[in-house]
Amino acid sequence: METPAPTTRFADPPAGTPRRPGGRSARVRRRVLDTVITLLVERGYDALTVDAVAERSGVHRTTVYRRWRDVGGLLADVLAEATGDDWQPRDTGSLRGDLEAINQEVHEALTAEPPLTGALIAASFRSPPAAAALRAFWADRYERCAVVVARAVARGEAPAGTDARALLVAATAPVYHELLLLRSGADLTVAAQAARTAAVAARAGAFVTA
Amino acid sequence: METPAPTTRFADPPAGTPRRPGGRSARVRRRVLDTVITLLVERGYDALTVDAVAERSGVHRTTVYRRWRDVGGLLADVLAEATGDDWQPRDTGSLRGDLEAINQEVHEALTAEPPLTGALIAASFRSPPAAAALRAFWADRYERCAVVVARAVARGEAPAGTDARALLVAATAPVYHELLLLRSGADLTVAAQAARTAAVAARAGAFVTA
DNA sequence: TCCTTAAAGCGACGACTGTTGCGATAAGAT
DNA sequence: ATCTTATCGCAACAGTCGTCGCTTTAAGGA
């Protein structure tokens, strides 16, 4: 004659936001996320299973499944934690130089071993939370890079009204495309070439929208 | 006192190339590949398991596993079959128009429902055969598109020595980037904008390598 | 300090994945 | 027509994935 026990717990917050975020939950979260990074670095993406994370971290399988649902959820949480860093684009003195510097970092991230970025992207195709986290990460990055365009406009390297995002996408997209999709064994010249092209197009006013 | 039976069959050709490609093997292949496409269209990528394909096609699980190994192998075979079509880029009379037409097709492919292209790309991150097939497909497409650049050079819209592949990648990469990675709800203007930018850069000689 | 109950731990389960050994069938050569 | 053997069908298996009902622990409020 009591109220029936709820069949599902954790109804409202789907993952990562316990209503008692204190001591134990915090410790569990920390141990799990640390383990995710460790496993990813040591054994790569394919070895990153929920079971492996659970065993290695000493947290029970069921707990991981309930709080993070799957590997994508785990990666999303790791990524969310990493998004709030203090990264800023370098200031090299020219638009082309700035874009080249950005593209070099993109190139490094995409060719790093183990392929952490690649793992996140692969996961984003299977897990909506991972996709959302990655989208947020990139939105943040592109926003911070807008200052590069502002500086270029101030120097007269691009006309006023230049669409910063479009310019940045044009500069970086070829690097992602070659390395991630076409998987050509592209070296750093791709990064430089794409940056140069975007700078030329910007000067010609190709990114002025209105 | 006979030679011991080999424990593994299908040693040399890993997939899809039986040494007796005749009647039965051909029928099995056809039924399986048709089923892959059907399932992909009807239920999407996540429902595309080896078991589902086996059951639906009436071919035994074991046979599918032996010939195609996994879902990636199945998709790779489907893709290989689709690569040999007679596709050609449209001739609109201008570089910008040609690039726009190409980008429109890319846009369509990436936003099609169900997301067949997306499924292939997702699979390419997990299966080397699928990745190889996709790479071959794109290499073929970019090669066929080179004629667009040749026409542009002939019309004087780009200087001689323009790197066709670099130009085409610059034109198309932003569309893939926005739709696949950034997942912004980008409409066709992205396609047009990227084509326009690439055309401007080409005219300015941004793709002349030497 | 005590109480309520959110969250973690536990064991078992059904479903699915991929493999193996063996027998049955038929492709392709003679 | 006959024979060899590549390929397919079959059944059973271990391993993994994700879930569920239940118990135990401890977070956070009184």
Short mmCIF file of N, CA and C in Angstrom, two decimals, chain B residues 80-140:
data_model
loop_
_atom_site.label_atom_id
_atom_site.label_comp_id
_atom_site.label_asym_id
_atom_site.label_seq_id
_atom_site.Cartn_x
_atom_site.Cartn_y
_atom_site.Cartn_z
N ALA B 80 31.17 0.72 -54.34
CA ALA B 80 32.02 0.37 -55.48
C ALA B 80 31.17 0.17 -56.73
N GLU B 81 30.01 -0.43 -56.52
CA GLU B 81 29.12 -0.68 -57.66
C GLU B 81 28.56 0.62 -58.22
N ALA B 82 28.39 1.60 -57.32
CA ALA B 82 27.80 2.87 -57.74
C ALA B 82 28.82 3.81 -58.35
N THR B 83 30.08 3.50 -58.14
CA THR B 83 31.13 4.41 -58.64
C THR B 83 31.20 4.41 -60.16
N GLY B 84 30.86 3.32 -60.76
CA GLY B 84 31.03 3.22 -62.21
C GLY B 84 29.87 3.75 -63.01
N ASP B 85 29.22 4.79 -62.54
CA ASP B 85 28.10 5.32 -63.31
C ASP B 85 28.61 6.30 -64.36
N ASP B 86 27.68 6.99 -64.98
CA ASP B 86 28.11 7.87 -66.08
C ASP B 86 27.93 9.34 -65.73
N TRP B 87 28.09 9.66 -64.46
CA TRP B 87 27.87 11.02 -64.00
C TRP B 87 28.87 11.98 -64.67
N GLN B 88 28.40 13.18 -64.95
CA GLN B 88 29.27 14.23 -65.48
C GLN B 88 28.80 15.57 -64.93
N PRO B 89 29.74 16.48 -64.71
CA PRO B 89 29.34 17.81 -64.24
C PRO B 89 28.62 18.57 -65.35
N ARG B 90 27.66 19.38 -64.94
CA ARG B 90 26.92 20.17 -65.93
C ARG B 90 27.81 21.24 -66.53
N ASP B 91 27.44 21.67 -67.72
CA ASP B 91 28.16 22.77 -68.38
C ASP B 91 27.22 23.97 -68.46
N THR B 92 27.45 24.93 -67.57
CA THR B 92 26.52 26.07 -67.50
C THR B 92 27.04 27.28 -68.27
N GLY B 93 28.28 27.21 -68.69
CA GLY B 93 28.81 28.32 -69.46
C GLY B 93 29.75 29.24 -68.68
N SER B 94 29.78 29.09 -67.36
CA SER B 94 30.72 29.89 -66.57
C SER B 94 31.28 29.04 -65.43
N LEU B 95 32.45 29.40 -64.96
CA LEU B 95 33.07 28.65 -63.86
C LEU B 95 32.18 28.70 -62.62
N ARG B 96 31.74 29.92 -62.32
CA ARG B 96 30.92 30.05 -61.12
C ARG B 96 29.64 29.22 -61.23
N GLY B 97 29.03 29.24 -62.39
CA GLY B 97 27.82 28.45 -62.59
C GLY B 97 28.08 26.95 -62.47
N ASP B 98 29.19 26.51 -63.06
CA ASP B 98 29.53 25.09 -62.98
C ASP B 98 29.76 24.66 -61.53
N LEU B 99 30.49 25.48 -60.81
CA LEU B 99 30.78 25.15 -59.40
C LEU B 99 29.50 25.16 -58.57
N GLU B 100 28.64 26.13 -58.87
CA GLU B 100 27.37 26.18 -58.16
C GLU B 100 26.54 24.93 -58.40
N ALA B 101 26.54 24.49 -59.66
CA ALA B 101 25.78 23.27 -59.98
C ALA B 101 26.34 22.07 -59.21
N ILE B 102 27.66 21.97 -59.17
CA ILE B 102 28.29 20.87 -58.42
C ILE B 102 27.90 20.95 -56.95
N ASN B 103 28.01 22.13 -56.38
CA ASN B 103 27.72 22.29 -54.96
C ASN B 103 26.26 22.01 -54.64
N GLN B 104 25.40 22.32 -55.58
CA GLN B 104 23.99 21.99 -55.35
C GLN B 104 23.80 20.49 -55.24
N GLU B 105 24.52 19.76 -56.09
CA GLU B 105 24.40 18.30 -56.02
C GLU B 105 24.98 17.77 -54.71
N VAL B 106 26.10 18.35 -54.30
CA VAL B 106 26.68 17.95 -53.02
C VAL B 106 25.69 18.22 -51.89
N HIS B 107 25.12 19.39 -51.93
CA HIS B 107 24.14 19.77 -50.91
C HIS B 107 22.98 18.79 -50.87
N GLU B 108 22.47 18.46 -52.03
CA GLU B 108 21.37 17.50 -52.10
C GLU B 108 21.76 16.16 -51.49
N ALA B 109 22.96 15.69 -51.88
CA ALA B 109 23.40 14.38 -51.39
C ALA B 109 23.52 14.39 -49.87
N LEU B 110 23.97 15.51 -49.32
CA LEU B 110 24.22 15.54 -47.88
C LEU B 110 22.96 15.80 -47.05
N THR B 111 21.94 16.36 -47.70
CA THR B 111 20.71 16.62 -46.95
C THR B 111 19.59 15.65 -47.34
N ALA B 112 19.92 14.68 -48.19
CA ALA B 112 18.91 13.73 -48.63
C ALA B 112 18.36 12.95 -47.44
N GLU B 113 17.13 12.56 -47.54
CA GLU B 113 16.50 11.75 -46.50
C GLU B 113 16.01 10.45 -47.13
N PRO B 114 16.47 9.31 -46.67
CA PRO B 114 17.40 9.10 -45.56
C PRO B 114 18.84 9.47 -45.93
N PRO B 115 19.63 9.75 -44.94
CA PRO B 115 20.99 10.24 -45.19
C PRO B 115 21.95 9.15 -45.64
N LEU B 116 21.82 8.78 -46.90
CA LEU B 116 22.65 7.69 -47.42
C LEU B 116 24.13 8.07 -47.39
N THR B 117 24.42 9.27 -47.86
CA THR B 117 25.82 9.71 -47.86
C THR B 117 26.37 9.79 -46.44
N GLY B 118 25.57 10.32 -45.56
CA GLY B 118 26.00 10.40 -44.17
C GLY B 118 26.29 9.02 -43.60
N ALA B 119 25.47 8.06 -43.96
CA ALA B 119 25.69 6.70 -43.49
C ALA B 119 27.03 6.17 -43.98
N LEU B 120 27.32 6.43 -45.24
CA LEU B 120 28.59 5.95 -45.79
C LEU B 120 29.77 6.60 -45.09
N ILE B 121 29.66 7.88 -44.84
CA ILE B 121 30.76 8.59 -44.19
C ILE B 121 30.95 8.10 -42.77
N ALA B 122 29.84 7.94 -42.06
CA ALA B 122 29.92 7.41 -40.71
C ALA B 122 30.59 6.05 -40.71
N ALA B 123 30.20 5.22 -41.67
CA ALA B 123 30.78 3.88 -41.75
C ALA B 123 32.28 3.95 -42.06
N SER B 124 32.66 4.96 -42.83
CA SER B 124 34.07 5.05 -43.23
C SER B 124 34.98 5.32 -42.04
N PHE B 125 34.41 5.80 -40.95
CA PHE B 125 35.23 6.04 -39.77
C PHE B 125 35.45 4.75 -38.97
N ARG B 126 34.70 3.74 -39.28
CA ARG B 126 34.81 2.49 -38.52
C ARG B 126 35.32 1.34 -39.37
N SER B 127 35.25 1.46 -40.67
CA SER B 127 35.61 0.32 -41.52
C SER B 127 36.57 0.76 -42.61
N PRO B 128 37.80 0.25 -42.59
CA PRO B 128 38.78 0.58 -43.63
C PRO B 128 38.28 0.31 -45.05
N PRO B 129 37.59 -0.82 -45.31
CA PRO B 129 37.08 -1.02 -46.68
C PRO B 129 36.12 0.08 -47.11
N ALA B 130 35.23 0.47 -46.21
CA ALA B 130 34.30 1.54 -46.53
C ALA B 130 35.05 2.84 -46.79
N ALA B 131 36.08 3.09 -45.99
CA ALA B 131 36.87 4.30 -46.18
C ALA B 131 37.55 4.29 -47.54
N ALA B 132 38.10 3.15 -47.90
CA ALA B 132 38.79 3.04 -49.19
C ALA B 132 37.82 3.25 -50.34
N ALA B 133 36.66 2.64 -50.23
CA ALA B 133 35.67 2.77 -51.30
C ALA B 133 35.22 4.22 -51.45
N LEU B 134 35.02 4.87 -50.33
CA LEU B 134 34.58 6.26 -50.38
C LEU B 134 35.66 7.15 -50.99
N ARG B 135 36.90 6.87 -50.61
CA ARG B 135 38.02 7.63 -51.17
C ARG B 135 38.10 7.46 -52.67
N ALA B 136 37.93 6.23 -53.12
CA ALA B 136 37.97 5.96 -54.56
C ALA B 136 36.82 6.69 -55.26
N PHE B 137 35.66 6.67 -54.62
CA PHE B 137 34.50 7.34 -55.21
C PHE B 137 34.78 8.83 -55.40
N TRP B 138 35.30 9.46 -54.35
CA TRP B 138 35.54 10.90 -54.43
C TRP B 138 36.68 11.22 -55.41
N ALA B 139 37.70 10.41 -55.41
CA ALA B 139 38.79 10.63 -56.36
C ALA B 139 38.25 10.62 -57.78
N ASP B 140 37.37 9.67 -58.04
CA ASP B 140 36.75 9.57 -59.36
C ASP B 140 35.94 10.82 -59.67
#
